[in-house]
C-alpha cells in the first residue's frame, strides 16, 4: 500500500467552555492512530510571538506529522472539519479555527513564514496569499485567523533546540471544578527530577507553575528536556481531578525562540519580539504602581523601557542600572499611546558592561585609618581622633559596589513567557528531530 507524509497545522480551536487547541489535537491523534497513521514526530506545540494582541489566552498552535495510506489522505480535511464543528462553540465569536495540510516536504517559503511568526505580526491577508501561492489545502471557520498560527506551526519542525511537555487533561464535565493539583507532589517531583525539568515551581513564592487557572481542560503540564523524563515525572503528581487523557508534545517552549533578532531602536515596530542593544541613558525611575521605567539609546535613537511590578526582584534589579551601562534588552514592543511613546516591555536583560560608579570621599588618616573631616574650605582635612592635619589633602575616589553582574537577568519563573529560555536552560540545547518516539507517548 502506498503512503505519504502529511503535516497538519492547527490553531485557535477553542472556546471558553470546551477546550483548547492542544486538547483538540489529542482527540485528533487518537482518531488518526485508530485510522492507521504512522507517527513521524511527537505532536509539535509551537508557541508564536507572544506579543500579538488578538491571541486567546496565549494558546500554542499545534502541528501533527505522520504517514498515512495515500487513498485515505483526501478524506482528512472533511473529517477534521466535522471534528471541529463538534468541538467548538461556533456562536462564541472569539473562536476562529484554522487547519492547514501540507503533503510531503515543507516548502522553504513556509519555513520562513514560521520564523517570522515567532517575532513579528503577520496579517491574515498575507497568510492567505502564502496558502494560495503554494496551493496548500486548508479549512477555517469564523474570521479565519486560526490559519495564521496553523501555517506557522506546520512550517516549524523544531530542527534545533526543543523541549517536551506532558499535558494531562481532565474530563470535560469537570471543567468548572478546582483541579486540586497537590503542591507537595509537585515539590517531590521537582526534587527527584532535578534539572531534567524546568519551570515547575517558582522557588521564591513556592508557587506551583504546572497547573493553569482557567476553565480549560488542561489539568497540568510538565515541561522537561526529553519525552521519557516528562512521562516519568507525571507519575509523582497527585490531583483531585481525574485524568481523562494525556499526551507528550515536542515544543519550542523554554528555548527563547522569539528573541533571536537584534533590532535597532529606529527599526522597532509595535508587537515585535526583539533584542535591543543599547546604553542606559535615563536612569531607572519608579512610577505609580511600582513599575520601573528607564531609557536606553543606540546609534539610531532612544526609547523608554518598562519593568513591571509583578516581576518583583527583577524589577528591583533593574533599578540598580545606571547611566552608561551597556545592555541587551529582551523586549516586547508596546505600541505608543496618548501617555507614552513606543515602549519596550522588558522580559529579560543581559548586562554586557557595567560602568564604574565612583564616590568622592575625604582621605583616610595615615595614623589611625579613620576618615578625616574637612578643616574648612581650602584648609584641607583633619582627624578628629588623633588630631592629624593634612592641609593640602584632596578628596579620593572610592568605587561603589554595583550589586550587579555582567550576565543575563530574567523575571522569576512565575512572570516568564512560555517561550522564555529559563536560567536553568541557559547553556542547554537539545538538537535534532528525534528518530524514534517513546513507546507510550499518549493516552488513550
Ligand atoms: Zn588619626
Short mmCIF file of N, CA, C and O in Angstrom, two decimals, residues 242-332:
data_model
loop_
_atom_site.label_atom_id
_atom_site.label_comp_id
_atom_site.label_asym_id
_atom_site.label_seq_id
_atom_site.Cartn_x
_atom_site.Cartn_y
_atom_site.Cartn_z
N UNK A 242 -9.61 13.68 38.11
CA UNK A 242 -9.08 12.52 37.40
C UNK A 242 -8.49 12.97 36.06
O UNK A 242 -8.74 14.08 35.60
N UNK A 243 -7.69 12.08 35.45
CA UNK A 243 -7.09 12.37 34.13
C UNK A 243 -7.87 11.59 33.09
O UNK A 243 -8.04 10.38 33.20
N UNK A 244 -8.35 12.32 32.07
CA UNK A 244 -9.09 11.62 31.03
C UNK A 244 -8.15 11.17 29.91
O UNK A 244 -8.34 10.14 29.29
N UNK A 245 -7.15 11.99 29.62
CA UNK A 245 -6.19 11.67 28.58
C UNK A 245 -4.91 12.46 28.82
O UNK A 245 -4.93 13.44 29.55
N UNK A 246 -3.82 12.04 28.21
CA UNK A 246 -2.59 12.81 28.29
C UNK A 246 -1.79 12.62 27.01
O UNK A 246 -2.01 11.66 26.28
N UNK A 247 -0.90 13.56 26.76
CA UNK A 247 -0.10 13.48 25.54
C UNK A 247 1.23 14.23 25.76
O UNK A 247 1.28 15.19 26.50
N UNK A 248 2.27 13.75 25.08
CA UNK A 248 3.57 14.42 25.13
C UNK A 248 3.74 15.25 23.86
O UNK A 248 3.53 14.75 22.76
N UNK A 249 4.08 16.52 24.03
CA UNK A 249 4.35 17.41 22.91
C UNK A 249 5.84 17.72 22.85
O UNK A 249 6.50 17.84 23.88
N UNK A 250 6.36 17.89 21.62
CA UNK A 250 7.69 18.46 21.43
C UNK A 250 7.45 19.93 21.12
O UNK A 250 6.52 20.27 20.39
N UNK A 251 8.26 20.81 21.71
CA UNK A 251 7.87 22.22 21.71
C UNK A 251 9.07 23.17 21.64
O UNK A 251 10.20 22.79 21.92
N UNK A 252 8.75 24.42 21.29
CA UNK A 252 9.78 25.46 21.37
C UNK A 252 9.70 26.23 22.69
O UNK A 252 10.38 27.23 22.88
N UNK A 253 8.90 25.75 23.62
CA UNK A 253 8.82 26.41 24.93
C UNK A 253 10.18 26.34 25.62
O UNK A 253 10.88 25.34 25.54
N UNK A 254 10.54 27.41 26.31
CA UNK A 254 11.79 27.41 27.06
C UNK A 254 13.03 27.53 26.20
O UNK A 254 14.15 27.30 26.69
N UNK A 255 12.87 27.85 24.91
CA UNK A 255 14.05 27.92 24.03
C UNK A 255 14.43 29.35 23.65
O UNK A 255 15.44 29.57 22.99
N UNK A 256 13.63 30.32 24.04
CA UNK A 256 13.93 31.70 23.66
C UNK A 256 13.80 31.94 22.16
O UNK A 256 14.40 32.88 21.62
N UNK A 257 13.00 31.11 21.48
CA UNK A 257 12.93 31.17 20.01
C UNK A 257 12.40 32.51 19.49
O UNK A 257 12.64 32.85 18.33
N UNK A 258 11.70 33.26 20.32
CA UNK A 258 11.14 34.54 19.83
C UNK A 258 12.17 35.66 19.89
O UNK A 258 11.98 36.72 19.30
N UNK A 259 13.26 35.44 20.61
CA UNK A 259 14.26 36.50 20.80
C UNK A 259 15.56 36.15 20.10
O UNK A 259 16.57 35.84 20.73
N UNK A 260 15.53 36.12 18.78
CA UNK A 260 16.75 35.79 18.02
C UNK A 260 17.22 36.97 17.19
O UNK A 260 18.20 36.89 16.50
N UNK A 261 16.46 38.09 17.24
CA UNK A 261 16.77 39.19 16.34
C UNK A 261 17.14 40.45 17.11
O UNK A 261 16.36 40.93 17.93
N UNK A 262 18.35 40.96 16.82
CA UNK A 262 18.79 42.22 17.42
C UNK A 262 18.34 43.34 16.48
O UNK A 262 18.66 43.31 15.29
N UNK A 263 17.58 44.28 17.02
CA UNK A 263 16.93 45.29 16.18
C UNK A 263 17.35 46.69 16.65
O UNK A 263 17.37 46.97 17.85
N UNK A 264 17.67 47.57 15.69
CA UNK A 264 17.95 48.96 16.03
C UNK A 264 16.68 49.64 16.55
O UNK A 264 15.58 49.34 16.07
N UNK A 265 16.84 50.58 17.45
CA UNK A 265 15.68 51.27 18.03
C UNK A 265 14.82 51.88 16.94
O UNK A 265 13.59 51.79 16.97
N UNK A 266 15.46 52.47 15.92
CA UNK A 266 14.68 53.12 14.85
C UNK A 266 13.86 52.12 14.04
O UNK A 266 12.91 52.50 13.37
N UNK A 267 14.23 50.84 14.08
CA UNK A 267 13.52 49.83 13.28
C UNK A 267 12.47 49.07 14.07
O UNK A 267 11.82 48.16 13.53
N UNK A 268 12.29 49.40 15.36
CA UNK A 268 11.30 48.67 16.17
C UNK A 268 9.89 48.98 15.70
O UNK A 268 9.60 50.10 15.28
N UNK A 269 9.02 47.99 15.74
CA UNK A 269 7.62 48.15 15.37
C UNK A 269 6.76 47.56 16.47
O UNK A 269 7.18 46.65 17.16
N UNK A 270 5.50 48.06 16.61
CA UNK A 270 4.63 47.54 17.66
C UNK A 270 4.49 46.01 17.60
O UNK A 270 4.43 45.45 16.51
N UNK A 271 4.49 45.39 18.77
CA UNK A 271 4.27 43.95 18.98
C UNK A 271 5.45 43.07 18.56
O UNK A 271 5.36 41.85 18.64
N UNK A 272 6.54 43.67 18.14
CA UNK A 272 7.73 42.89 17.81
C UNK A 272 8.29 42.24 19.07
O UNK A 272 8.18 42.80 20.16
N UNK A 273 8.89 41.06 18.92
CA UNK A 273 9.72 40.49 19.97
C UNK A 273 11.16 40.70 19.51
O UNK A 273 11.54 40.20 18.46
N UNK A 274 11.95 41.46 20.27
CA UNK A 274 13.27 41.85 19.77
C UNK A 274 14.27 42.00 20.90
O UNK A 274 13.91 42.18 22.05
N UNK A 275 15.55 41.87 20.51
CA UNK A 275 16.64 42.20 21.42
C UNK A 275 17.17 43.56 21.00
O UNK A 275 17.42 43.78 19.81
N UNK A 276 17.31 44.48 21.95
CA UNK A 276 17.81 45.80 21.62
C UNK A 276 19.12 46.03 22.38
O UNK A 276 19.17 45.88 23.59
N UNK A 277 20.16 46.35 21.61
CA UNK A 277 21.49 46.58 22.20
C UNK A 277 21.64 48.08 22.44
O UNK A 277 21.67 48.85 21.48
N UNK A 278 21.67 48.48 23.69
CA UNK A 278 21.72 49.91 23.96
C UNK A 278 22.50 50.24 25.21
O UNK A 278 23.04 49.36 25.90
N UNK A 279 22.55 51.53 25.48
CA UNK A 279 23.25 52.05 26.66
C UNK A 279 22.22 52.79 27.50
O UNK A 279 21.37 53.51 26.95
N UNK A 280 22.29 52.61 28.82
CA UNK A 280 21.33 53.30 29.69
C UNK A 280 21.57 54.80 29.58
O UNK A 280 22.68 55.29 29.78
N UNK A 281 20.49 55.51 29.23
CA UNK A 281 20.58 56.94 29.01
C UNK A 281 19.81 57.69 30.09
O UNK A 281 20.20 58.75 30.54
N UNK A 282 18.67 57.09 30.48
CA UNK A 282 17.83 57.68 31.53
C UNK A 282 17.77 56.69 32.67
O UNK A 282 17.37 55.55 32.48
N UNK A 283 18.20 57.11 33.86
CA UNK A 283 18.28 56.16 34.97
C UNK A 283 16.89 55.73 35.43
O UNK A 283 15.93 56.48 35.30
N UNK A 284 16.80 54.52 35.97
CA UNK A 284 15.50 53.97 36.37
C UNK A 284 14.78 54.86 37.37
O UNK A 284 15.38 55.45 38.26
N UNK A 285 13.47 54.90 37.17
CA UNK A 285 12.62 55.77 37.95
C UNK A 285 11.37 54.94 38.27
O UNK A 285 10.79 54.34 37.39
N UNK A 286 11.01 54.91 39.55
CA UNK A 286 9.84 54.10 39.92
C UNK A 286 8.59 54.94 39.74
O UNK A 286 8.51 56.05 40.27
N UNK A 287 7.62 54.44 39.00
CA UNK A 287 6.37 55.19 38.82
C UNK A 287 5.24 54.53 39.59
O UNK A 287 5.41 53.44 40.15
N UNK A 288 4.08 55.20 39.59
CA UNK A 288 2.92 54.69 40.30
C UNK A 288 2.61 53.26 39.88
O UNK A 288 2.67 52.92 38.70
N UNK A 289 2.29 52.43 40.84
CA UNK A 289 2.03 51.03 40.54
C UNK A 289 3.25 50.16 40.76
O UNK A 289 3.19 48.94 40.63
N UNK A 290 4.40 50.81 41.05
CA UNK A 290 5.61 50.04 41.33
C UNK A 290 6.34 49.56 40.10
O UNK A 290 7.09 48.59 40.15
N UNK A 291 6.13 50.22 38.96
CA UNK A 291 6.84 49.85 37.75
C UNK A 291 8.11 50.69 37.62
O UNK A 291 8.11 51.86 37.96
N UNK A 292 9.18 50.08 37.11
CA UNK A 292 10.44 50.82 36.91
C UNK A 292 10.57 51.19 35.44
O UNK A 292 10.43 50.35 34.56
N UNK A 293 10.81 52.47 35.19
CA UNK A 293 10.96 52.96 33.83
C UNK A 293 12.39 53.49 33.66
O UNK A 293 12.88 54.22 34.52
N UNK A 294 13.06 53.10 32.58
CA UNK A 294 14.38 53.67 32.28
C UNK A 294 14.49 53.85 30.77
O UNK A 294 13.65 53.38 30.02
N UNK A 295 15.51 54.60 30.36
CA UNK A 295 15.65 54.87 28.94
C UNK A 295 16.97 54.33 28.43
O UNK A 295 17.98 54.37 29.12
N UNK A 296 16.96 53.79 27.18
CA UNK A 296 18.21 53.37 26.55
C UNK A 296 18.34 54.06 25.20
O UNK A 296 17.37 54.55 24.64
N UNK A 297 19.58 54.08 24.70
CA UNK A 297 19.78 54.64 23.37
C UNK A 297 20.78 53.79 22.60
O UNK A 297 21.59 53.07 23.20
N UNK A 298 20.67 53.85 21.28
CA UNK A 298 21.71 53.27 20.42
C UNK A 298 22.00 54.30 19.34
O UNK A 298 21.53 55.44 19.43
N UNK A 299 22.76 53.92 18.30
CA UNK A 299 23.14 54.90 17.31
C UNK A 299 21.93 55.43 16.51
O UNK A 299 22.02 56.43 15.83
N UNK A 300 20.78 54.75 16.63
CA UNK A 300 19.64 55.13 15.80
C UNK A 300 18.55 55.90 16.54
O UNK A 300 17.63 56.44 15.94
N UNK A 301 18.62 55.94 17.88
CA UNK A 301 17.58 56.65 18.62
C UNK A 301 17.54 56.27 20.07
O UNK A 301 18.48 55.64 20.58
N UNK A 302 16.47 56.67 20.75
CA UNK A 302 16.32 56.24 22.14
C UNK A 302 14.88 55.86 22.43
O UNK A 302 13.95 56.23 21.71
N UNK A 303 14.69 55.06 23.49
CA UNK A 303 13.37 54.51 23.79
C UNK A 303 13.26 54.22 25.28
O UNK A 303 14.27 53.92 25.93
N UNK A 304 12.04 54.35 25.81
CA UNK A 304 11.78 54.00 27.21
C UNK A 304 11.59 52.51 27.35
O UNK A 304 11.05 51.84 26.46
N UNK A 305 12.01 51.99 28.52
CA UNK A 305 11.85 50.57 28.83
C UNK A 305 11.09 50.46 30.14
O UNK A 305 11.30 51.27 31.05
N UNK A 306 10.22 49.47 30.26
CA UNK A 306 9.43 49.30 31.47
C UNK A 306 9.59 47.89 32.03
O UNK A 306 9.45 46.91 31.31
N UNK A 307 9.93 47.82 33.34
CA UNK A 307 9.93 46.54 34.06
C UNK A 307 8.79 46.63 35.06
O UNK A 307 8.79 47.52 35.91
N UNK A 308 7.84 45.72 34.95
CA UNK A 308 6.60 45.86 35.72
C UNK A 308 6.68 45.26 37.11
O UNK A 308 7.47 44.36 37.38
N UNK A 309 5.83 45.78 37.97
CA UNK A 309 5.79 45.40 39.38
C UNK A 309 5.71 43.90 39.60
O UNK A 309 6.43 43.36 40.46
N UNK A 310 4.88 43.16 38.84
CA UNK A 310 4.77 41.71 39.11
C UNK A 310 6.08 40.94 38.90
O UNK A 310 6.18 39.79 39.32
N UNK A 311 7.06 41.57 38.24
CA UNK A 311 8.33 40.86 38.05
C UNK A 311 9.21 40.93 39.29
O UNK A 311 10.31 40.39 39.30
N UNK A 312 8.71 41.61 40.35
CA UNK A 312 9.33 41.56 41.68
C UNK A 312 10.82 41.85 41.72
O UNK A 312 11.27 42.95 41.39
N UNK A 313 11.60 40.83 42.09
CA UNK A 313 13.04 41.02 42.27
C UNK A 313 13.73 41.45 40.98
O UNK A 313 14.77 42.09 41.02
N UNK A 314 13.15 41.10 39.83
CA UNK A 314 13.73 41.52 38.55
C UNK A 314 13.60 43.04 38.43
O UNK A 314 14.55 43.74 38.06
N UNK A 315 12.43 43.55 38.76
CA UNK A 315 12.19 45.00 38.74
C UNK A 315 13.18 45.70 39.70
O UNK A 315 13.74 46.75 39.38
N UNK A 316 13.43 45.08 40.86
CA UNK A 316 14.39 45.67 41.81
C UNK A 316 15.80 45.70 41.23
O UNK A 316 16.56 46.64 41.43
N UNK A 317 16.17 44.64 40.49
CA UNK A 317 17.48 44.59 39.86
C UNK A 317 17.61 45.73 38.85
O UNK A 317 18.62 46.41 38.80
N UNK A 318 16.54 45.95 38.08
CA UNK A 318 16.55 46.99 37.05
C UNK A 318 16.86 48.36 37.65
O UNK A 318 17.58 49.17 37.07
N UNK A 319 16.36 48.61 38.87
CA UNK A 319 16.57 49.94 39.46
C UNK A 319 18.04 50.19 39.81
O UNK A 319 18.41 51.31 40.10
N UNK A 320 18.88 49.16 39.79
CA UNK A 320 20.30 49.35 40.09
C UNK A 320 21.12 49.68 38.84
O UNK A 320 22.33 49.90 38.92
N UNK A 321 20.48 49.69 37.67
CA UNK A 321 21.20 50.08 36.45
C UNK A 321 21.52 51.56 36.51
O UNK A 321 20.80 52.34 37.13
N UNK A 322 22.60 51.94 35.85
CA UNK A 322 22.99 53.34 35.90
C UNK A 322 23.42 53.82 34.52
O UNK A 322 23.73 53.02 33.64
N UNK A 323 23.40 55.13 34.37
CA UNK A 323 23.75 55.75 33.10
C UNK A 323 25.08 55.21 32.57
O UNK A 323 26.05 55.16 33.30
N UNK A 324 25.08 54.79 31.33
CA UNK A 324 26.31 54.30 30.71
C UNK A 324 26.43 52.78 30.68
O UNK A 324 27.24 52.25 29.93
N UNK A 325 25.63 52.07 31.47
CA UNK A 325 25.68 50.60 31.42
C UNK A 325 25.24 50.14 30.03
O UNK A 325 24.29 50.67 29.46
N UNK A 326 25.97 49.11 29.54
CA UNK A 326 25.64 48.60 28.21
C UNK A 326 24.83 47.31 28.37
O UNK A 326 25.25 46.40 29.09
N UNK A 327 23.66 47.25 27.72
CA UNK A 327 22.75 46.12 27.94
C UNK A 327 22.16 45.58 26.63
O UNK A 327 22.11 46.29 25.62
N UNK A 328 21.74 44.32 26.67
CA UNK A 328 20.86 43.77 25.64
C UNK A 328 19.50 43.61 26.32
O UNK A 328 19.37 42.85 27.27
N UNK A 329 18.52 44.37 25.85
CA UNK A 329 17.18 44.28 26.44
C UNK A 329 16.36 43.28 25.64
O UNK A 329 16.22 43.42 24.42
N UNK A 330 15.85 42.25 26.30
CA UNK A 330 14.92 41.29 25.68
C UNK A 330 13.54 41.91 25.83
O UNK A 330 13.07 42.12 26.94
N UNK A 331 12.89 42.19 24.71
CA UNK A 331 11.74 43.07 24.83
C UNK A 331 10.55 42.68 23.97
O UNK A 331 10.68 42.07 22.91
N UNK A 332 9.38 43.08 24.48
CA UNK A 332 8.15 43.10 23.71
C UNK A 332 7.87 44.57 23.42
O UNK A 332 7.87 45.38 24.34
#
